[in-house]
């Protein structure tokens, strides 16, 4: 459930796209250190993919969850974002300042989930096109049509609202179990039919390269030129996405971590999911790269739209009938990831808006937030496509990045200097 | 090692909530503030899609 809500759609969309895009271009290629689409570029491609899907997202989620959990359960304050800022601002967080903090958290959650839904509906529509071949779903350039995306949006949000109304113990738990089973099935499929040896070797090489390079990759900012363009399009976008998702996943992590030590929490909420993400990247993305390196794909994966690269990989390793069946499984998995993310986010928003109490939301309020999701995603998709949603998210995540920094300072202040004090 | 469920007494934090409206226990300012800001984004992108698309 944690993996599905936190990173599932991103992994499904980018497990092929991320390594494949970086295999074609990354900062090492721009600097002339490696050659695009050459075997010597594979390690660099995975190093940069790991920067985005390694420990960074889980560190963003983890620090928010740790602060919420510590102040909520250890200090017995309401499970609310403003509670974790009390050591810095005292009782000021009871008033307008606290309200603004909670509004910022809600806005970040909405806009972060909108990006996830935006990518999800594109890939959902591409999957349906791969199964049915219906012309109205896909445009000439391989991207899903606006009509197909809007229809997918209504289906997904409708299912999410229905699931949210049924509650965490019914619809959400049921869907989470399905997507966990299907995710495992997909990983086993790629382990059997994909480039397993390539992935196995790449897994350990990537961990080594990542550990050596992560400080430099994380703290280097290129101010201009092609490197700055690449960093703005990839790394900054991911930072914004993970920060926007942090209130949503952080609140969830805080709830499931009650009774754990901080050491157990760091291992379970940061290290384990990071390694799971890397496994996904090397197995699924590694198969795509191997197909390109061996000449079987002949550029068909690299040149496919981002929403269709996973399906194109499937098309190359299976017969047409089996590829359609596997595409159907992926579409169902994607649907469950999307519905899980959207319905969990609706419940999280209600929790934030009710001072940490999750048992009070009424059906009509869940429906209202579902309508808000449809309105935001539909209008932004119509106005400027995914690039508009991405830009709105970067703007929307910015205020919460400040809240996140303050939460970190507050937590350090209490853990290091204030243990045992009552306030 | 601090535990997330250890019991430390602390001065309680009082957050204003409403007893009626959307549902019992919600904070009116937070709910309406968030909806207002998102509503403005939707109206801007909905009524001025070209400008919104160019700006974003």
XYZ file of C-alpha atoms in Angstrom:
479
model
C 0.000 0.000 0.000
C 2.859 2.343 0.897
C 4.722 1.544 -2.335
C 1.558 1.758 -4.449
C 0.476 5.112 -3.079
C 3.946 6.603 -2.847
C 5.605 5.793 -6.101
C 3.614 3.114 -7.950
C 2.342 5.104 -10.936
C 5.690 6.863 -11.342
C 7.479 3.520 -11.346
C 5.066 2.013 -13.861
C 5.377 4.992 -16.204
C 9.091 5.600 -15.751
C 10.464 2.092 -15.103
C 11.051 1.852 -18.840
C 11.136 5.530 -19.727
C 13.645 6.687 -17.121
C 16.599 4.412 -18.004
C 15.752 4.594 -21.715
C 15.689 8.427 -21.741
C 18.946 8.636 -19.787
C 20.461 5.997 -22.060
C 19.790 8.452 -24.910
C 20.835 11.578 -22.988
C 22.099 12.485 -19.522
C 24.601 14.968 -18.025
C 27.523 12.582 -18.666
C 26.569 12.499 -22.375
C 26.212 16.301 -22.464
C 29.653 16.673 -20.852
C 31.128 14.212 -23.364
C 32.078 11.609 -20.763
C 29.888 8.887 -22.318
C 28.263 8.288 -25.722
C 24.494 8.350 -26.245
C 22.880 4.932 -26.857
C 26.237 3.201 -26.480
C 26.979 0.349 -24.049
C 29.375 2.639 -22.156
C 26.394 4.874 -21.293
C 24.364 2.229 -19.438
C 26.034 2.817 -16.062
C 25.584 6.581 -16.353
C 21.920 6.111 -17.362
C 21.222 4.048 -14.256
C 23.210 6.347 -12.007
C 20.948 9.268 -12.963
C 17.804 7.120 -12.837
C 18.768 6.054 -9.309
C 19.168 9.699 -8.303
C 15.480 10.195 -9.088
C 14.102 6.833 -7.888
C 16.645 5.940 -5.186
C 16.543 7.238 -1.657
C 15.535 10.838 -2.507
C 11.742 10.339 -2.750
C 11.676 8.172 0.358
C 13.832 10.689 2.220
C 11.253 13.387 1.411
C 8.384 11.168 2.535
C 10.380 9.793 5.451
C 11.284 13.088 7.096
C 7.676 14.307 6.934
C 6.349 11.000 8.271
C 8.940 10.939 11.048
C 8.082 14.466 12.198
C 4.330 13.751 12.073
C 4.726 10.442 13.869
C 7.051 11.758 16.546
C 4.919 14.757 17.447
C 1.656 12.871 16.952
C 2.444 9.723 18.929
C 5.425 10.536 21.119
C 4.415 14.070 22.067
C 0.666 13.329 21.928
C -0.169 16.291 19.684
C -2.854 16.090 16.961
C -1.629 14.200 13.876
C -1.461 17.457 11.949
C 1.319 19.223 10.053
C 1.148 22.266 12.282
C 1.903 20.112 15.341
C 5.423 19.377 14.105
C 6.188 23.110 13.961
C 5.207 23.761 17.586
C 8.812 23.621 18.886
C 9.659 26.490 16.517
C 6.559 28.668 16.747
C 4.890 27.646 20.011
C 1.152 28.265 20.280
C 1.184 30.452 17.141
C 0.501 27.230 15.198
C -2.947 27.051 16.788
C -4.074 30.052 14.739
C -3.619 31.499 11.259
C -0.035 30.257 10.864
C -1.136 26.672 11.498
C -4.094 27.043 9.139
C -1.764 28.249 6.367
C 0.592 25.312 6.966
C -2.320 22.867 6.609
C -3.615 24.643 3.468
C -0.122 24.433 1.928
C -0.047 20.691 2.715
C -3.471 20.175 1.095
C -2.503 22.146 -2.030
C 0.726 20.157 -2.403
C -1.207 16.897 -2.011
C -3.803 17.854 -4.623
C -1.333 19.066 -7.211
C 1.110 16.181 -6.592
C -1.635 13.605 -7.049
C -2.809 15.479 -10.171
C 0.581 14.851 -11.799
C 0.335 11.184 -10.917
C -3.196 11.016 -12.324
C -2.123 12.951 -15.426
C 0.654 10.484 -16.257
C -1.569 7.601 -15.253
C -4.455 8.494 -17.568
C -2.010 8.836 -20.490
C -0.531 5.425 -19.847
C -3.969 3.948 -19.190
C -5.182 5.249 -22.579
C -2.020 3.971 -24.311
C -2.583 0.563 -22.750
C -6.175 0.409 -23.939
C -4.957 1.409 -27.423
C -2.340 -1.363 -27.335
C -5.094 -3.868 -26.517
C -7.911 -2.640 -28.760
C -6.172 -0.669 -31.530
C -9.036 1.873 -31.519
C -7.885 4.835 -33.624
C -9.630 7.564 -31.607
C -7.516 6.735 -28.540
C -4.131 7.511 -30.093
C -3.060 10.524 -32.175
C -0.661 10.424 -35.121
C 2.408 11.141 -32.951
C 1.667 8.158 -30.684
C 0.360 10.241 -27.776
C -3.120 9.510 -26.388
C -5.817 11.942 -27.569
C -7.291 14.483 -25.165
C -10.705 12.786 -25.428
C -9.210 9.423 -24.408
C -7.382 10.990 -21.462
C -10.491 12.789 -20.217
C -12.566 9.601 -20.458
C -9.876 7.701 -18.540
C -9.837 10.497 -15.953
C -13.577 10.148 -15.276
C -13.282 6.350 -14.966
C -10.343 6.542 -12.557
C -11.690 9.289 -10.311
C -15.151 7.674 -10.265
C -13.588 4.423 -9.043
C -11.456 6.362 -6.526
C -14.440 8.140 -4.999
C -16.302 4.844 -4.732
C -13.253 3.250 -3.059
C -12.733 6.189 -0.672
C -16.388 6.077 0.401
C -16.026 2.379 1.194
C -13.129 3.242 3.561
C -9.525 2.172 4.213
C -10.469 -1.265 5.548
C -12.576 -2.192 2.521
C -12.018 -0.661 -0.936
C -8.533 0.785 -0.405
C -7.166 -2.335 1.311
C -8.766 -4.583 -1.312
C -7.256 -2.586 -4.179
C -3.872 -2.443 -2.456
C -3.791 -6.222 -2.178
C -4.629 -6.536 -5.887
C -1.918 -4.115 -6.994
C 0.641 -5.771 -4.719
C -0.125 -9.148 -6.292
C -0.077 -7.798 -9.857
C 3.160 -5.844 -9.229
C 4.839 -9.020 -8.018
C 3.478 -10.883 -11.052
C 4.896 -8.229 -13.406
C 8.303 -8.343 -11.708
C 8.377 -12.154 -11.940
C 7.360 -11.879 -15.601
C 10.316 -9.587 -16.361
C 12.609 -11.773 -14.243
C 11.666 -14.777 -16.429
C 11.235 -13.208 -19.857
C 13.351 -10.052 -19.510
C 17.082 -9.386 -19.404
C 17.566 -10.939 -15.952
C 21.356 -11.375 -16.026
C 21.770 -7.822 -17.300
C 19.478 -6.616 -14.494
C 21.224 -8.663 -11.794
C 24.641 -7.239 -12.686
C 23.245 -3.736 -13.150
C 21.541 -3.787 -9.736
C 24.829 -4.020 -7.814
C 26.794 -1.808 -10.210
C 24.104 0.876 -9.892
C 24.147 0.757 -6.089
C 27.932 1.209 -6.158
C 27.831 4.049 -8.706
C 24.924 5.689 -6.876
C 26.599 5.663 -3.465
C 29.768 7.185 -4.938
C 27.974 9.864 -6.943
C 24.848 10.769 -4.957
C 26.356 13.662 -2.933
C 27.731 15.329 -6.060
C 24.575 14.648 -8.114
C 22.328 15.946 -5.335
C 24.217 19.139 -4.558
C 25.294 20.225 -8.058
C 23.134 22.922 -9.647
C 23.854 23.932 -13.225
C 22.814 27.559 -13.799
C 22.581 27.576 -17.608
C 23.034 25.666 -20.855
C 22.097 22.126 -21.832
C 22.970 20.754 -18.386
C 20.598 23.244 -16.720
C 17.847 22.346 -19.208
C 18.305 18.649 -18.449
C 18.326 19.251 -14.700
C 15.216 21.447 -14.890
C 13.326 18.891 -16.942
C 14.280 15.881 -14.847
C 15.799 16.406 -11.403
C 13.929 19.580 -10.418
C 10.673 18.058 -11.658
C 11.251 14.967 -9.539
C 12.188 16.990 -6.464
C 8.930 18.911 -6.837
C 6.957 15.701 -7.371
C 8.413 14.006 -4.280
C 7.944 17.130 -2.150
C 4.347 17.519 -3.363
C 3.694 13.872 -2.488
C 5.411 14.128 0.908
C 2.379 15.293 2.952
C 0.264 12.507 1.485
C 2.736 9.633 1.887
C 4.260 11.121 5.055
C 0.933 11.070 6.869
C 0.424 7.476 5.806
C 3.942 6.488 6.929
C 3.373 8.169 10.295
C 0.215 6.119 10.852
C 1.752 2.743 9.985
C 4.932 3.475 11.984
C 3.293 3.858 15.384
C 5.351 1.977 17.946
C 8.482 1.722 15.768
C 11.869 3.130 16.696
C 13.361 5.765 14.408
C 16.015 3.247 13.320
C 13.327 0.726 12.325
C 11.391 3.486 10.609
C 14.388 4.612 8.508
C 15.054 1.031 7.435
C 11.436 0.174 6.647
C 10.289 3.453 5.140
C 13.428 4.552 3.300
C 15.970 1.770 2.644
C 13.622 -1.095 1.696
C 11.383 0.868 -0.735
C 14.477 2.434 -2.353
C 15.876 -1.036 -3.096
C 12.461 -2.165 -4.379
C 12.356 0.807 -6.738
C 15.838 0.022 -8.024
C 14.866 -3.629 -8.596
C 11.914 -2.449 -10.676
C 14.114 -0.070 -12.701
C 16.803 -2.639 -13.528
C 14.390 -5.449 -14.394
C 11.881 -3.513 -16.512
C 14.114 -0.717 -17.813
C 17.060 -3.106 -18.230
C 15.014 -5.282 -20.558
C 14.187 -2.247 -22.702
C 17.842 -1.151 -22.855
C 18.963 -4.697 -23.665
C 16.450 -4.842 -26.536
C 17.870 -1.577 -27.894
C 21.520 -2.632 -27.420
C 20.999 -5.967 -29.185
C 19.274 -4.230 -32.114
C 15.955 -6.040 -31.656
C 14.051 -2.842 -30.830
C 15.777 -0.756 -33.552
C 14.893 2.473 -31.756
C 11.192 1.624 -31.427
C 11.260 1.885 -27.612
C 13.395 5.027 -27.464
C 11.221 6.759 -30.078
C 7.871 5.723 -28.561
C 5.844 8.193 -26.473
C 6.630 7.979 -22.758
C 3.174 6.506 -22.076
C 3.737 3.697 -24.607
C 7.359 2.617 -23.935
C 6.444 -0.149 -21.484
C 3.852 -1.575 -23.906
C 6.351 -1.398 -26.786
C 8.826 -3.400 -24.678
C 6.117 -6.007 -24.012
C 5.252 -6.110 -27.732
C 8.862 -6.999 -28.553
C 9.255 -9.890 -26.123
C 5.858 -11.590 -26.513
C 3.638 -12.829 -29.322
C 0.873 -10.339 -30.325
C -1.822 -12.245 -28.414
C 0.265 -12.625 -25.254
C 1.340 -8.963 -25.514
C -2.324 -7.922 -25.503
C -2.991 -10.086 -22.449
C 0.028 -8.665 -20.627
C -1.016 -5.118 -21.626
C -4.401 -5.873 -20.047
C -2.675 -6.896 -16.801
C -0.625 -3.660 -16.850
C -3.752 -1.559 -17.478
C -5.485 -3.199 -14.497
C -2.377 -2.705 -12.344
C -2.181 0.930 -13.404
C -5.873 1.400 -12.644
C -5.450 -0.015 -9.128
C -2.362 2.172 -8.496
C -4.212 5.272 -9.657
C -7.363 4.525 -7.718
C -5.326 3.724 -4.589
C -3.371 6.995 -4.897
C -6.418 9.160 -5.568
C -8.707 7.671 -2.921
C -5.951 7.670 -0.271
C -5.207 11.309 -1.110
C -8.873 12.233 -0.666
C -8.877 10.664 2.796
C -5.552 12.345 3.652
C -6.954 15.756 2.655
C -9.951 15.184 4.905
C -7.592 14.178 7.716
C -5.455 17.317 7.324
C -8.577 19.481 7.231
C -9.924 17.964 10.431
C -6.885 18.395 12.719
C -5.611 14.858 12.266
C -8.918 13.087 12.870
C -9.650 10.702 10.007
C -12.957 9.205 11.092
C -15.204 12.139 10.326
C -15.317 12.626 6.548
C -18.724 12.413 4.948
C -19.575 10.983 1.553
C -20.440 14.316 -0.022
C -17.082 15.782 0.977
C -15.241 12.834 -0.598
C -17.268 13.425 -3.778
C -16.401 17.142 -3.724
C -12.651 16.399 -3.567
C -13.047 13.842 -6.359
C -14.694 16.588 -8.417
C -11.789 18.913 -7.589
C -9.330 16.341 -8.974
C -11.307 15.995 -12.199
C -11.558 19.789 -12.578
C -7.836 20.431 -11.984
C -6.525 17.632 -14.209
C -9.072 18.228 -16.999
C -8.557 21.997 -17.218
C -4.758 21.788 -17.062
C -4.637 18.936 -19.601
C -6.842 21.008 -21.911
C -4.829 24.189 -21.353
C -1.320 22.868 -21.816
C -1.159 19.080 -21.486
C 1.196 17.348 -19.079
C 3.711 20.210 -19.218
C 1.054 22.515 -17.675
C 0.363 20.026 -14.885
C 4.110 19.594 -14.274
C 4.673 23.350 -14.052
C 1.655 23.837 -11.766
C 3.052 21.127 -9.513
C 6.501 22.741 -9.273
C 4.792 26.001 -8.213
C 2.441 24.132 -5.850
C 5.248 22.140 -4.197
C 7.426 25.175 -3.510
C 5.596 26.427 -0.374
C 5.537 22.936 1.124
C 9.314 22.634 0.610
C 9.636 25.465 3.146
C 7.268 23.667 5.548
C 9.286 20.482 5.073
C 12.542 22.279 5.895
C 10.976 23.763 9.031
C 9.635 20.327 10.051
C 13.181 18.931 9.743
C 14.658 21.726 11.872
C 11.888 21.318 14.433
C 12.432 17.557 14.652
C 16.207 17.935 15.034
C 15.683 20.622 17.669
C 13.470 18.348 19.757
C 15.434 15.123 19.231
C 18.865 16.638 19.840
C 18.213 19.488 22.260
C 14.760 19.009 23.703
C 14.289 15.382 24.757
C 12.342 15.121 27.951
C 11.103 18.699 27.839
C 7.359 19.074 27.784
C 7.030 21.726 25.087
C 16.658 5.388 20.605
C 13.371 7.377 20.773
C 10.237 5.411 19.976
C 7.360 6.875 18.010
C 4.871 5.670 20.611
C 6.642 6.509 23.838
C 4.519 8.460 26.296
C 5.685 11.973 26.996
C 3.286 14.453 28.502
C 2.991 17.697 26.571
C 0.920 20.847 26.625
C -1.984 20.067 24.268
C -2.412 21.851 20.954
C -5.858 23.300 20.419
C -6.996 23.483 16.777
C -10.295 25.162 15.982
C -12.786 22.814 14.338
C -16.452 23.141 13.373
C -19.261 20.899 14.581
C -21.400 21.258 11.458
C -20.977 21.934 7.753
C -19.026 19.560 5.511
C -18.629 17.163 8.429
C -18.133 17.289 12.191
C -14.606 18.250 13.226
C -13.324 19.947 10.085
C -11.507 23.296 10.091
C -13.560 25.745 8.030
C -10.681 28.094 7.199
C -8.415 25.276 6.004
C -11.108 23.580 3.884
C -12.449 26.755 2.299
C -8.974 28.281 1.858
C -7.693 25.223 -0.012
C -10.833 25.013 -2.167
C -10.693 28.729 -2.978
C -7.081 28.554 -4.176
C -7.661 25.406 -6.241
C -10.885 26.958 -7.601
C -8.952 30.015 -8.781
C -6.451 27.761 -10.583
C -9.274 25.841 -12.276
C -11.102 29.030 -13.317
C -7.916 30.562 -14.701
C -7.030 27.430 -16.695
C -10.678 26.905 -17.709
C -11.551 30.424 -18.892
C -8.108 31.440 -20.162
C -6.606 28.156 -21.423
C -4.265 29.814 -23.907
C -2.821 32.198 -21.299
C -2.629 29.444 -18.669
C -0.990 27.049 -21.122
C 1.570 29.677 -22.116
C 2.282 30.713 -18.522
C 2.662 27.125 -17.327
